[in-house]
Coordinates of C-alpha atoms in Angstrom, one line a residue:
X83 CA -85.4 -16.3 -9.5
X84 CA -86.7 -18.5 -6.7
X85 CA -84.4 -19.6 -3.9
X86 CA -84.5 -23.2 -2.6
X87 CA -86.9 -23.5 0.3
X88 CA -85.2 -23.7 3.8
X89 CA -85.3 -27.4 5.0
X90 CA -87.3 -27.9 8.2
X91 CA -85.7 -31.2 9.1
X92 CA -82.1 -32.0 9.6
X93 CA -82.2 -35.0 7.3
X94 CA -83.4 -32.8 4.4
X95 CA -80.5 -30.4 5.1
X96 CA -77.9 -33.2 4.9
X97 CA -79.3 -34.1 1.5
X98 CA -79.5 -30.5 0.3
X99 CA -75.8 -30.0 1.3
X100 CA -74.9 -33.1 -0.7
X101 CA -73.5 -34.9 2.3
X102 CA -75.7 -38.0 1.7
X103 CA -77.9 -39.2 -1.1
X104 CA -81.7 -39.4 -0.7
X105 CA -81.5 -43.2 -0.7
X106 CA -79.0 -43.2 2.1
X107 CA -81.2 -40.8 4.1
X108 CA -84.2 -43.1 3.6
X109 CA -82.2 -46.0 4.8
X110 CA -81.0 -44.2 7.9
X111 CA -84.5 -42.9 8.8
X112 CA -85.9 -46.5 8.5
X113 CA -83.1 -47.6 10.8
X114 CA -83.9 -44.9 13.3
X115 CA -87.5 -46.0 13.4
X116 CA -86.5 -49.6 14.1
X117 CA -84.1 -48.6 16.9
X118 CA -85.3 -48.9 20.5
X119 CA -82.8 -46.2 21.7
X120 CA -83.4 -42.5 21.1
X121 CA -80.6 -42.1 18.6
X122 CA -80.8 -39.2 16.2
X123 CA -80.4 -39.2 12.4
X124 CA -77.2 -37.3 12.7
X125 CA -75.7 -39.7 15.2
X126 CA -76.6 -42.7 13.0
X127 CA -74.9 -41.0 10.0
X128 CA -71.8 -40.4 12.0
X129 CA -71.7 -44.0 13.3
X130 CA -72.0 -45.2 9.7
X131 CA -69.2 -43.0 8.6
X132 CA -71.3 -41.1 6.1
X133 CA -70.7 -37.7 7.6
X134 CA -68.3 -36.3 10.2
X135 CA -69.3 -34.9 13.6
X136 CA -68.4 -31.4 12.3
X137 CA -70.8 -31.9 9.3
X138 CA -73.6 -32.9 11.7
X139 CA -73.1 -30.0 14.1
X140 CA -72.6 -27.4 11.3
X141 CA -75.9 -28.5 9.7
X142 CA -77.8 -28.5 13.0
X143 CA -76.5 -25.0 13.8
X144 CA -77.7 -23.8 10.4
X145 CA -81.1 -25.4 11.0
X146 CA -81.4 -23.7 14.4
X147 CA -80.0 -20.4 13.0
X148 CA -76.9 -20.2 15.3
X149 CA -73.5 -19.1 14.0
X150 CA -71.1 -22.0 13.7
X151 CA -67.4 -21.4 14.7
X152 CA -64.3 -23.3 13.7
X153 CA -62.2 -22.9 16.8
X154 CA -59.0 -24.1 15.3
X155 CA -58.1 -20.6 14.2
X156 CA -59.7 -18.6 16.9
X157 CA -57.9 -17.0 19.9
X158 CA -60.3 -15.7 22.7
X159 CA -59.6 -12.3 24.3
X160 CA -58.1 -12.6 27.8
X161 CA -60.6 -10.1 29.1
X162 CA -63.4 -12.3 28.0
X163 CA -61.8 -15.5 29.4
X164 CA -61.4 -13.9 32.8
X165 CA -65.2 -13.2 33.1
X166 CA -65.9 -17.0 33.7
X167 CA -64.0 -19.3 36.0
X168 CA -62.3 -22.4 34.4
X169 CA -64.3 -24.9 36.4
X170 CA -67.6 -23.2 35.3
X171 CA -66.5 -23.2 31.6
X172 CA -65.5 -26.9 31.7
X173 CA -68.7 -28.0 33.5
X174 CA -71.1 -26.1 31.3
X175 CA -69.0 -26.4 28.1
X176 CA -68.8 -22.7 27.3
X177 CA -65.9 -20.6 26.1
X178 CA -66.1 -16.7 26.1
X179 CA -64.6 -15.4 22.9
X180 CA -64.7 -11.6 23.2
X181 CA -66.5 -8.7 24.9
X182 CA -67.5 -5.6 23.0
X183 CA -69.8 -2.7 24.0
X184 CA -71.4 -4.8 26.8
X185 CA -72.0 -7.8 24.6
X186 CA -70.2 -11.1 25.5
X187 CA -69.9 -13.7 22.7
X188 CA -69.8 -17.2 24.1
X189 CA -69.3 -20.5 22.2
X190 CA -71.1 -23.6 23.4
X191 CA -72.2 -27.0 22.0
X192 CA -75.0 -27.6 19.6
X193 CA -77.9 -27.5 20.3
X194 CA -77.2 -24.7 22.8
X195 CA -78.7 -24.4 26.2
X196 CA -80.4 -21.0 25.8
X197 CA -81.2 -20.8 29.6
X198 CA -77.5 -20.5 30.4
X199 CA -77.4 -17.0 28.9
X200 CA -79.1 -15.5 32.0
X201 CA -76.6 -17.3 34.3
X202 CA -73.6 -16.1 32.3
X203 CA -74.9 -12.6 32.2
X204 CA -75.2 -12.6 36.0
X205 CA -71.8 -14.1 36.5
X206 CA -69.9 -11.9 34.0
X207 CA -71.8 -8.7 34.7
X208 CA -72.3 -8.0 31.0
X209 CA -75.5 -6.5 29.5
X210 CA -76.0 -9.2 26.8
X211 CA -74.8 -12.6 25.9
X212 CA -74.7 -13.9 22.4
X213 CA -74.3 -17.7 21.7
X214 CA -72.4 -19.3 18.9
X215 CA -71.8 -23.0 18.6
X216 CA -68.9 -25.4 17.8
X217 CA -68.3 -29.2 17.8
X218 CA -68.0 -30.6 21.3
X219 CA -64.5 -32.0 20.7
X220 CA -63.1 -28.7 19.4
X221 CA -64.8 -26.8 22.2
X222 CA -63.4 -29.0 25.0
X223 CA -59.9 -28.8 23.4
X224 CA -60.1 -25.0 23.2
X225 CA -61.3 -24.7 26.9
X226 CA -58.4 -26.9 28.0
X227 CA -55.9 -24.9 25.8
X228 CA -57.0 -21.5 26.9
X229 CA -57.8 -22.1 30.6
X230 CA -55.0 -24.4 31.6
X231 CA -51.4 -23.5 31.1
X232 CA -48.1 -24.9 32.3
X233 CA -47.7 -22.1 34.8
X234 CA -51.1 -22.7 36.2
X235 CA -50.2 -26.3 36.7
X236 CA -47.0 -25.4 38.5
X237 CA -48.9 -23.0 40.8
X238 CA -51.5 -25.7 41.5
X239 CA -48.7 -28.2 42.3
X240 CA -46.9 -25.7 44.6
X241 CA -50.2 -25.0 46.4
X242 CA -50.7 -28.8 47.0
X243 CA -47.2 -29.3 48.2
X244 CA -47.5 -26.4 50.6
X245 CA -50.7 -27.8 52.0
X246 CA -49.1 -31.3 52.3
X247 CA -46.2 -29.9 54.2
X248 CA -48.6 -28.0 56.6
X249 CA -50.6 -31.1 57.3
X250 CA -47.6 -33.4 57.4
X251 CA -49.2 -36.2 55.4
X252 CA -46.2 -38.5 55.6
X253 CA -46.6 -42.1 54.8
X254 CA -44.1 -44.5 56.3
X255 CA -44.2 -48.2 55.4
X256 CA -44.9 -49.1 59.0
X257 CA -48.4 -47.5 58.9
X258 CA -51.4 -49.8 59.4
X259 CA -54.1 -50.4 56.9
X260 CA -56.4 -48.1 58.9
X261 CA -53.7 -45.3 58.7
X262 CA -53.4 -45.8 55.0
X263 CA -57.2 -45.5 54.6
X264 CA -57.3 -42.3 56.6
X265 CA -54.3 -40.8 54.6
X266 CA -56.0 -41.8 51.3
X267 CA -59.0 -39.6 52.4
X268 CA -56.8 -36.5 53.1
X269 CA -58.0 -33.6 51.0
X270 CA -54.5 -32.9 49.7
X271 CA -54.0 -36.5 48.5
X272 CA -57.5 -36.4 46.8
X273 CA -56.5 -33.2 45.0
X274 CA -53.3 -34.8 43.8
X275 CA -55.1 -37.9 42.5
X276 CA -57.8 -35.9 40.8
X277 CA -55.2 -33.5 39.3
X278 CA -53.2 -36.4 37.8
X279 CA -56.2 -37.8 36.1
X280 CA -57.5 -34.4 34.9
X281 CA -54.0 -33.6 33.5
X282 CA -54.2 -36.9 31.5
X283 CA -57.6 -35.9 30.1
X284 CA -56.4 -32.4 29.2
X285 CA -53.4 -33.9 27.3
X286 CA -55.6 -36.6 25.6
X287 CA -53.4 -39.3 27.0
X288 CA -54.2 -43.0 26.5
X289 CA -52.3 -44.1 29.6
X290 CA -51.1 -42.6 32.9
X291 CA -48.1 -44.1 34.7
X292 CA -47.6 -43.4 38.4
X293 CA -44.2 -45.0 39.2
X294 CA -42.4 -44.8 42.5
X295 CA -38.6 -44.3 42.4
X296 CA -36.0 -44.1 45.1
X297 CA -36.2 -40.3 45.5
X298 CA -39.5 -39.4 43.9
X299 CA -42.9 -40.5 42.5
X300 CA -42.8 -40.1 38.7
X301 CA -46.0 -39.3 36.7
X302 CA -45.8 -40.0 33.0
X303 CA -48.4 -39.7 30.2
X304 CA -48.6 -41.6 27.0
X305 CA -49.8 -39.2 24.3
X306 CA -50.1 -40.3 20.7
X307 CA -48.2 -43.4 21.5
X308 CA -45.2 -41.6 23.1
X309 CA -44.5 -41.9 26.9
X310 CA -43.0 -38.8 28.5
X311 CA -42.3 -37.6 32.0
X312 CA -44.6 -34.8 33.1
X313 CA -44.0 -34.1 36.8
X314 CA -43.0 -35.8 40.1
X315 CA -43.8 -35.8 43.8
X316 CA -41.6 -36.3 46.8
X317 CA -41.5 -39.9 48.1
X318 CA -43.2 -38.9 51.4
X319 CA -46.6 -38.9 49.6
X320 CA -46.0 -42.2 47.8
X321 CA -48.2 -44.5 49.9
X322 CA -51.0 -42.0 50.4
X323 CA -51.2 -41.4 46.7
X324 CA -51.1 -45.1 45.7
X325 CA -53.7 -45.9 48.4
X326 CA -56.0 -43.1 47.1
X327 CA -55.8 -44.4 43.5
X328 CA -56.5 -48.0 44.8
X329 CA -59.5 -46.8 46.8
X330 CA -60.8 -45.0 43.8
X331 CA -60.5 -48.1 41.6
X332 CA -62.0 -50.5 44.2
X333 CA -58.7 -52.4 44.9
X334 CA -57.6 -53.8 48.3
X335 CA -55.3 -51.2 49.8
X336 CA -53.9 -53.8 52.4
X337 CA -52.6 -56.0 49.5
X338 CA -49.3 -54.5 48.3
X339 CA -47.6 -57.7 47.3
X340 CA -49.6 -59.0 44.4
X341 CA -50.9 -57.4 41.1
X342 CA -54.4 -56.1 41.1
X343 CA -56.9 -54.7 38.6
X344 CA -59.6 -52.1 39.1
X345 CA -61.8 -49.6 37.4
X346 CA -62.8 -46.0 37.9
X347 CA -65.9 -44.4 36.5
X348 CA -65.9 -40.6 37.0
X349 CA -67.4 -37.5 35.5
X350 CA -65.0 -34.8 34.5
X351 CA -66.1 -31.4 33.1
X352 CA -69.6 -32.9 32.5
X353 CA -68.4 -35.9 30.5
X354 CA -68.4 -39.5 31.7
X355 CA -65.1 -41.4 31.5
X356 CA -64.0 -45.0 32.3
X357 CA -60.5 -45.8 33.5
X358 CA -58.9 -49.2 33.7
X359 CA -56.4 -49.4 36.6
X360 CA -53.6 -52.0 37.1
X361 CA -51.1 -52.2 39.9
X362 CA -48.0 -54.3 40.2
X363 CA -45.4 -54.4 43.1
X364 CA -42.0 -52.9 42.4
X365 CA -38.8 -52.4 44.3
X366 CA -39.7 -48.9 45.5
X367 CA -43.5 -49.6 45.8
X368 CA -46.5 -50.4 43.7
X369 CA -46.6 -49.0 40.2
X370 CA -50.0 -48.0 38.9
X371 CA -51.0 -47.6 35.3
X372 CA -54.3 -46.0 34.4
X373 CA -55.7 -46.7 30.9
X374 CA -58.1 -43.9 29.8
X375 CA -61.0 -45.4 27.8
X376 CA -62.1 -42.8 25.3
X377 CA -65.7 -43.6 24.3
X378 CA -65.7 -40.8 21.7
X379 CA -63.4 -43.0 19.6
X380 CA -66.2 -45.5 19.1
X381 CA -68.4 -42.9 17.3
X382 CA -65.8 -41.8 14.9
X383 CA -66.8 -44.4 12.3
X384 CA -64.5 -46.4 10.1
X385 CA -64.2 -43.5 7.6
X386 CA -62.3 -41.5 10.2
X387 CA -59.8 -44.2 11.2
X388 CA -57.3 -43.5 8.4
X389 CA -58.5 -46.1 5.9
X390 CA -57.6 -45.4 2.3
X391 CA -60.8 -45.7 0.1
X392 CA -60.0 -49.0 -1.5
X393 CA -59.1 -50.7 1.8
X394 CA -62.2 -49.4 3.4
X395 CA -64.4 -50.7 0.6
X396 CA -62.7 -54.1 0.8
X397 CA -63.0 -54.3 4.6
X398 CA -66.8 -53.6 4.4
X399 CA -67.1 -56.3 1.7
X400 CA -65.5 -58.8 4.1
X401 CA -67.8 -58.2 7.1
X402 CA -70.9 -57.8 4.9
X403 CA -70.7 -61.6 4.4
X404 CA -73.1 -63.5 6.6
X405 CA -70.5 -65.9 7.9
X406 CA -66.7 -66.5 8.2
X407 CA -63.9 -65.0 10.3
X408 CA -62.4 -61.5 9.9
X409 CA -59.2 -61.1 11.9
X410 CA -57.5 -57.8 13.0
X411 CA -53.9 -58.1 13.9
X412 CA -51.2 -55.9 15.3
X413 CA -49.2 -55.1 18.5
X414 CA -50.8 -53.9 21.7
X415 CA -51.9 -50.3 21.3
X416 CA -52.3 -50.4 17.5
X417 CA -56.0 -49.6 17.6
X418 CA -57.4 -53.1 17.0
X419 CA -60.2 -52.7 19.6
X420 CA -61.3 -49.3 18.2
X421 CA -61.5 -50.8 14.7
X422 CA -63.6 -53.8 15.8
X423 CA -65.9 -51.6 17.9
X424 CA -66.4 -49.3 14.9
X425 CA -67.3 -52.4 12.8
X426 CA -69.7 -53.5 15.4
X427 CA -71.3 -50.1 15.4
X428 CA -72.0 -50.4 11.7
X429 CA -73.3 -54.0 12.1
X430 CA -75.4 -53.3 15.2
X431 CA -79.0 -53.3 13.9
X432 CA -82.3 -54.5 15.5
X433 CA -82.3 -57.7 13.4
X434 CA -78.8 -58.8 14.6
X435 CA -77.9 -60.7 17.8
X436 CA -74.3 -59.6 18.6
X437 CA -72.3 -61.1 21.5
X438 CA -68.8 -60.3 22.5
X439 CA -66.2 -62.0 24.7
X440 CA -63.6 -59.6 26.1
X441 CA -60.8 -59.6 28.7
X442 CA -61.8 -57.1 30.1
X443 CA -64.8 -55.4 28.6
X444 CA -63.5 -52.0 27.8
X445 CA -66.5 -50.1 26.4
X446 CA -70.2 -50.8 27.0
X447 CA -72.2 -50.9 23.7
X448 CA -76.0 -50.4 23.6
X449 CA -77.9 -53.4 22.2
X450 CA -74.9 -55.8 22.3
X451 CA -74.4 -58.6 24.9
X452 CA -70.9 -58.3 26.3
X453 CA -69.2 -61.1 28.3
X454 CA -66.1 -60.5 30.4
X455 CA -63.6 -63.3 30.8
X456 CA -63.2 -64.6 34.4
X457 CA -60.5 -67.3 34.4
X458 CA -60.7 -67.9 38.2
X459 CA -64.4 -68.8 37.8
X460 CA -63.6 -71.0 34.8
X461 CA -65.1 -68.6 32.2
X462 CA -62.3 -68.6 29.7
X463 CA -62.5 -67.4 26.1
X464 CA -63.2 -71.0 24.9
X465 CA -65.8 -71.7 27.7
X466 CA -67.6 -68.4 27.0
X467 CA -67.6 -69.0 23.3
X468 CA -69.1 -72.5 23.7
X469 CA -72.0 -71.0 25.7
X470 CA -72.5 -68.1 23.3
X471 CA -73.2 -70.5 20.5
X472 CA -76.3 -71.6 22.4
X473 CA -77.5 -68.0 22.5
X474 CA -78.5 -67.9 18.9
X475 CA -75.9 -65.3 17.8
X476 CA -75.6 -63.8 14.4
X477 CA -72.2 -62.0 15.1
X478 CA -69.5 -62.9 17.6
X479 CA -66.6 -60.7 18.6
X480 CA -63.6 -62.2 20.4
X481 CA -61.3 -59.9 22.2
X482 CA -58.4 -62.2 21.4
X483 CA -57.6 -65.7 20.1
X484 CA -55.0 -67.1 22.5
X485 CA -55.2 -70.9 22.3
X486 CA -56.0 -73.8 20.2
X487 CA -59.4 -74.5 21.7
X488 CA -60.6 -70.9 21.2
X489 CA -59.3 -70.8 17.6
X490 CA -60.9 -74.1 16.7
X491 CA -64.3 -73.2 18.2
X492 CA -64.1 -69.8 16.4
X493 CA -63.5 -71.5 13.1
X494 CA -66.3 -74.0 13.7
X495 CA -68.7 -71.1 14.5
X496 CA -67.7 -69.4 11.3
X497 CA -68.4 -72.7 9.3
X498 CA -71.9 -73.1 10.9
X499 CA -73.2 -69.7 9.7
X500 CA -71.8 -67.1 12.1
X501 CA -69.8 -64.0 11.4
X502 CA -66.8 -64.0 13.8
X503 CA -64.6 -60.9 14.4
X504 CA -61.4 -61.4 16.5
X505 CA -57.9 -60.1 17.2
X506 CA -54.7 -62.0 16.9
X507 CA -51.1 -60.9 17.6
X508 CA -49.0 -61.1 14.4
X509 CA -46.7 -58.7 12.6
X510 CA -48.5 -58.7 9.3
X511 CA -51.7 -60.0 7.7
X512 CA -50.3 -63.2 6.1
X513 CA -48.7 -64.1 9.4
X514 CA -52.2 -64.7 10.9
X515 CA -52.5 -67.9 8.9
X516 CA -49.2 -69.2 10.2
X517 CA -50.3 -68.3 13.7
X518 CA -53.5 -70.3 13.4
X519 CA -51.5 -73.2 12.1
X520 CA -49.2 -73.0 15.1
X521 CA -52.3 -73.2 17.3
X522 CA -52.9 -76.5 15.6
X523 CA -56.0 -75.5 13.7
X524 CA -56.3 -77.7 10.6
X525 CA -55.4 -75.9 7.3
X526 CA -58.7 -77.2 5.8
X527 CA -60.7 -75.5 8.5
X528 CA -58.7 -72.2 8.2
X529 CA -59.1 -72.2 4.4
X530 CA -62.9 -72.6 4.7
X531 CA -63.5 -70.3 7.6
X532 CA -61.2 -67.3 7.0
X533 CA -62.6 -64.3 5.1
X534 CA -59.7 -62.0 5.5
X535 CA -57.1 -60.4 7.8
X536 CA -56.5 -56.7 8.6
X537 CA -53.1 -55.8 10.0
X538 CA -52.7 -52.3 11.4
X539 CA -50.5 -49.8 13.2
X540 CA -51.0 -46.2 14.5
X541 CA -48.7 -43.4 13.4
X542 CA -48.7 -39.8 14.7
X543 CA -50.4 -37.3 12.5
X544 CA -48.5 -34.2 11.4
X545 CA -50.0 -30.9 12.5
X546 CA -51.2 -29.2 9.3
X547 CA -50.6 -25.8 10.9
X548 CA -46.8 -26.1 11.3
X549 CA -45.6 -29.1 9.3
X550 CA -42.5 -28.4 7.1
X551 CA -42.0 -29.5 3.5
X552 CA -38.6 -30.9 2.2
X553 CA -37.0 -33.0 -0.4
X554 CA -36.0 -36.4 1.1
X555 CA -32.7 -38.2 0.4
X556 CA -32.6 -40.6 -2.6
X557 CA -31.7 -43.7 -0.5
X558 CA -34.9 -43.1 1.6
X559 CA -37.0 -42.9 -1.5
X560 CA -35.6 -46.1 -2.9
X561 CA -36.3 -47.8 0.4
X562 CA -40.0 -47.0 0.0
X563 CA -39.9 -48.2 -3.6
X564 CA -40.3 -44.9 -5.4
X565 CA -39.4 -45.2 -9.1
X566 CA -36.5 -43.3 -10.5
X567 CA -38.8 -41.1 -12.5
X568 CA -40.6 -40.1 -9.3
X569 CA -37.5 -39.3 -7.1
X570 CA -37.0 -35.7 -8.3
X571 CA -40.6 -34.7 -7.8
X572 CA -41.3 -36.3 -4.4
X573 CA -41.9 -33.8 -1.6
X574 CA -42.5 -35.0 2.0
X575 CA -43.2 -33.3 5.3
X576 CA -41.7 -33.5 8.7
X577 CA -42.8 -32.0 12.0
X578 CA -41.8 -28.6 13.3
X579 CA -39.5 -29.3 16.4
X580 CA -41.0 -26.4 18.3
X581 CA -44.6 -27.2 17.3
X582 CA -47.4 -24.6 17.6
X583 CA -50.2 -23.8 20.0
X584 CA -52.4 -26.4 18.3
X585 CA -50.0 -29.4 18.7
X586 CA -47.3 -31.1 20.6
X587 CA -43.9 -30.9 18.9
X588 CA -45.5 -30.8 15.5
X589 CA -47.8 -33.8 15.9
X590 CA -51.5 -33.9 16.7
X591 CA -53.4 -37.1 17.1
X592 CA -52.8 -40.4 15.3
X593 CA -54.1 -42.2 12.2
X594 CA -54.2 -45.8 11.1
X595 CA -51.9 -47.6 8.7
X596 CA -53.5 -50.8 7.2
X597 CA -52.7 -54.0 5.3
X598 CA -55.8 -55.9 4.2
X599 CA -55.5 -59.5 3.0
X600 CA -58.7 -60.9 1.4
X601 CA -58.8 -64.7 1.2
X602 CA -59.8 -65.7 -2.4
X603 CA -59.7 -69.1 -4.0
X604 CA -56.0 -68.9 -4.9
X605 CA -55.2 -68.0 -1.2
X606 CA -57.4 -70.9 0.1
X607 CA -55.5 -73.3 -2.1
X608 CA -52.2 -71.9 -0.7
X609 CA -53.4 -72.3 2.9
X610 CA -54.3 -76.0 2.2
X611 CA -50.8 -76.5 0.8
X612 CA -49.2 -75.0 4.0
X613 CA -47.1 -72.5 2.0
X614 CA -45.1 -69.9 4.0
X615 CA -46.5 -66.6 5.0
X616 CA -43.9 -64.9 2.6
X617 CA -45.4 -66.7 -0.4
X618 CA -48.9 -65.8 0.7
X619 CA -47.9 -62.1 1.1
X620 CA -46.3 -62.1 -2.4
X621 CA -49.5 -63.6 -3.9
X622 CA -51.7 -61.0 -2.1
X623 CA -49.5 -58.2 -3.3
X624 CA -49.7 -59.4 -6.9
X625 CA -53.5 -59.5 -6.5
X626 CA -53.6 -55.9 -5.4
X627 CA -53.0 -55.9 -1.6
X628 CA -51.5 -52.7 -0.2
X629 CA -48.8 -53.5 2.4
X630 CA -48.2 -51.5 5.6
X631 CA -45.2 -50.0 3.9
X632 CA -47.2 -48.9 0.9
X633 CA -50.0 -47.5 3.0
X634 CA -47.7 -45.4 5.2
X635 CA -45.9 -44.3 2.0
X636 CA -49.2 -42.9 0.7
X637 CA -49.9 -41.1 4.0
X638 CA -46.4 -39.6 3.8
X639 CA -47.1 -38.3 0.3
X640 CA -50.4 -36.9 1.6
X641 CA -48.6 -35.0 4.4
X642 CA -50.4 -36.9 7.1
X643 CA -47.3 -38.3 8.7
X644 CA -43.5 -38.0 8.6
X645 CA -40.7 -40.3 7.4
X646 CA -39.4 -40.5 10.9
X647 CA -42.7 -41.6 12.3
X648 CA -43.2 -44.1 9.5
X649 CA -39.8 -45.8 10.2
X650 CA -40.5 -45.8 13.9
X651 CA -43.8 -47.7 13.6
X652 CA -43.6 -49.7 10.3
X653 CA -40.7 -52.0 9.4
X654 CA -39.5 -51.3 5.9
X655 CA -37.0 -53.7 4.2

């Protein structure tokens, strides 16, 4: 019996594994040839949501004949870990697994850097180094988990505080701007600032809060949407630390009475990161919030943002149309920007002219013209949008519709043959129509221009390794519209209060909850008649719309999130 020939190209292996069809691969390869950037077939497939990053790396490892490791269930030997320093492991993205008979097994990214074997052999003193590979995300997570512990952080903090005490870096309010600049350059203060940011990256935080209080400087991290205290510094280092963060982000350290915005671009552990920094004066000094902009979220693809299959299909149908408006609504921090950027990644081809207007521009996207709002210079959303329409755009993305002028121009652009993507602040999908009406946009224009509205939230995802199954109370099931016949069979999950080594208190990461309202002829008629958002929602539900409550219910049944998390994020009548 003949065995199948080993594929020589990665694309053939994707097809052989059944991850994509031959037709899909032909389309992706044509797209790669048209692209001016050196993007690989695997990267394009991930961007389109056809495969996951793990699928891509696993196939590439097989093609290169390297063992692929799933690090979620692997614990490295302490003896092996001690052979390489943490800084070296993070910089070169390598994790020693175990040492046996002079052979050190090391995990790295795919494709591996084979020349690093000699360097590791010299540093570790072993006779031979064997390379295995894993996805970059899992590898960096494992390096952080196994090389940095709470005790190490405490020791590092204690060392910094001893050094501060020895050098007497005390910052009184009477110090001059020149003194502040000198103090901001003290090595101890630089170490504190770098440690605060590195700690945020290790915890996969979305925001870092540095908040002066009367007797301390609090440092808090928002992880998976929850803000928690992490550690604090004595008030004597307050001004030096704040000045250092302002210097790093390009702010004016002499100005401590007005709010300022800045940006930091740094490389940590070999990866480039962007940080958006905002300061505001408070009673005990300036509070600084650092937003961590995770570029890896942009390459996840829509398929990995938590969409149920039917919602994902309907969303793709909406933005496949050549013109019209597609709105994404939800509160701040609900993942609207990530969804829109993921849509743009799918739409971004050589034959499309895509222009965005944002305040501020968070992520830089190749092949897309991005315009940052500058109100002081007169470049508002409306002004930028008017000028963009002279740039022959095919697709326009608006960071937010805030006023009547912007809303009207966006609708006019949609009616003149442009696809417009934008965000709006409303509680649900049907409320977007009411909001546009409140902005004094004519119902006839809304009815003609609007393709659909996506409302979304983010809920914490249960850790599959330690979640606990239980039978929920009957009144809770009734609240989520479970039928009487279903009540006895329903099993839900909640988080383990203690968590496990892979998670934080039983949760790991977040997933989206969605409500997608597609505007059909019946809905257009209702918009023209100015009916209430409640009536529009009822009509959409009758026509098959999944509400936020229904979507989160399905994710509870799938074990993706808990009842407590669902009630915290999604309002259920």
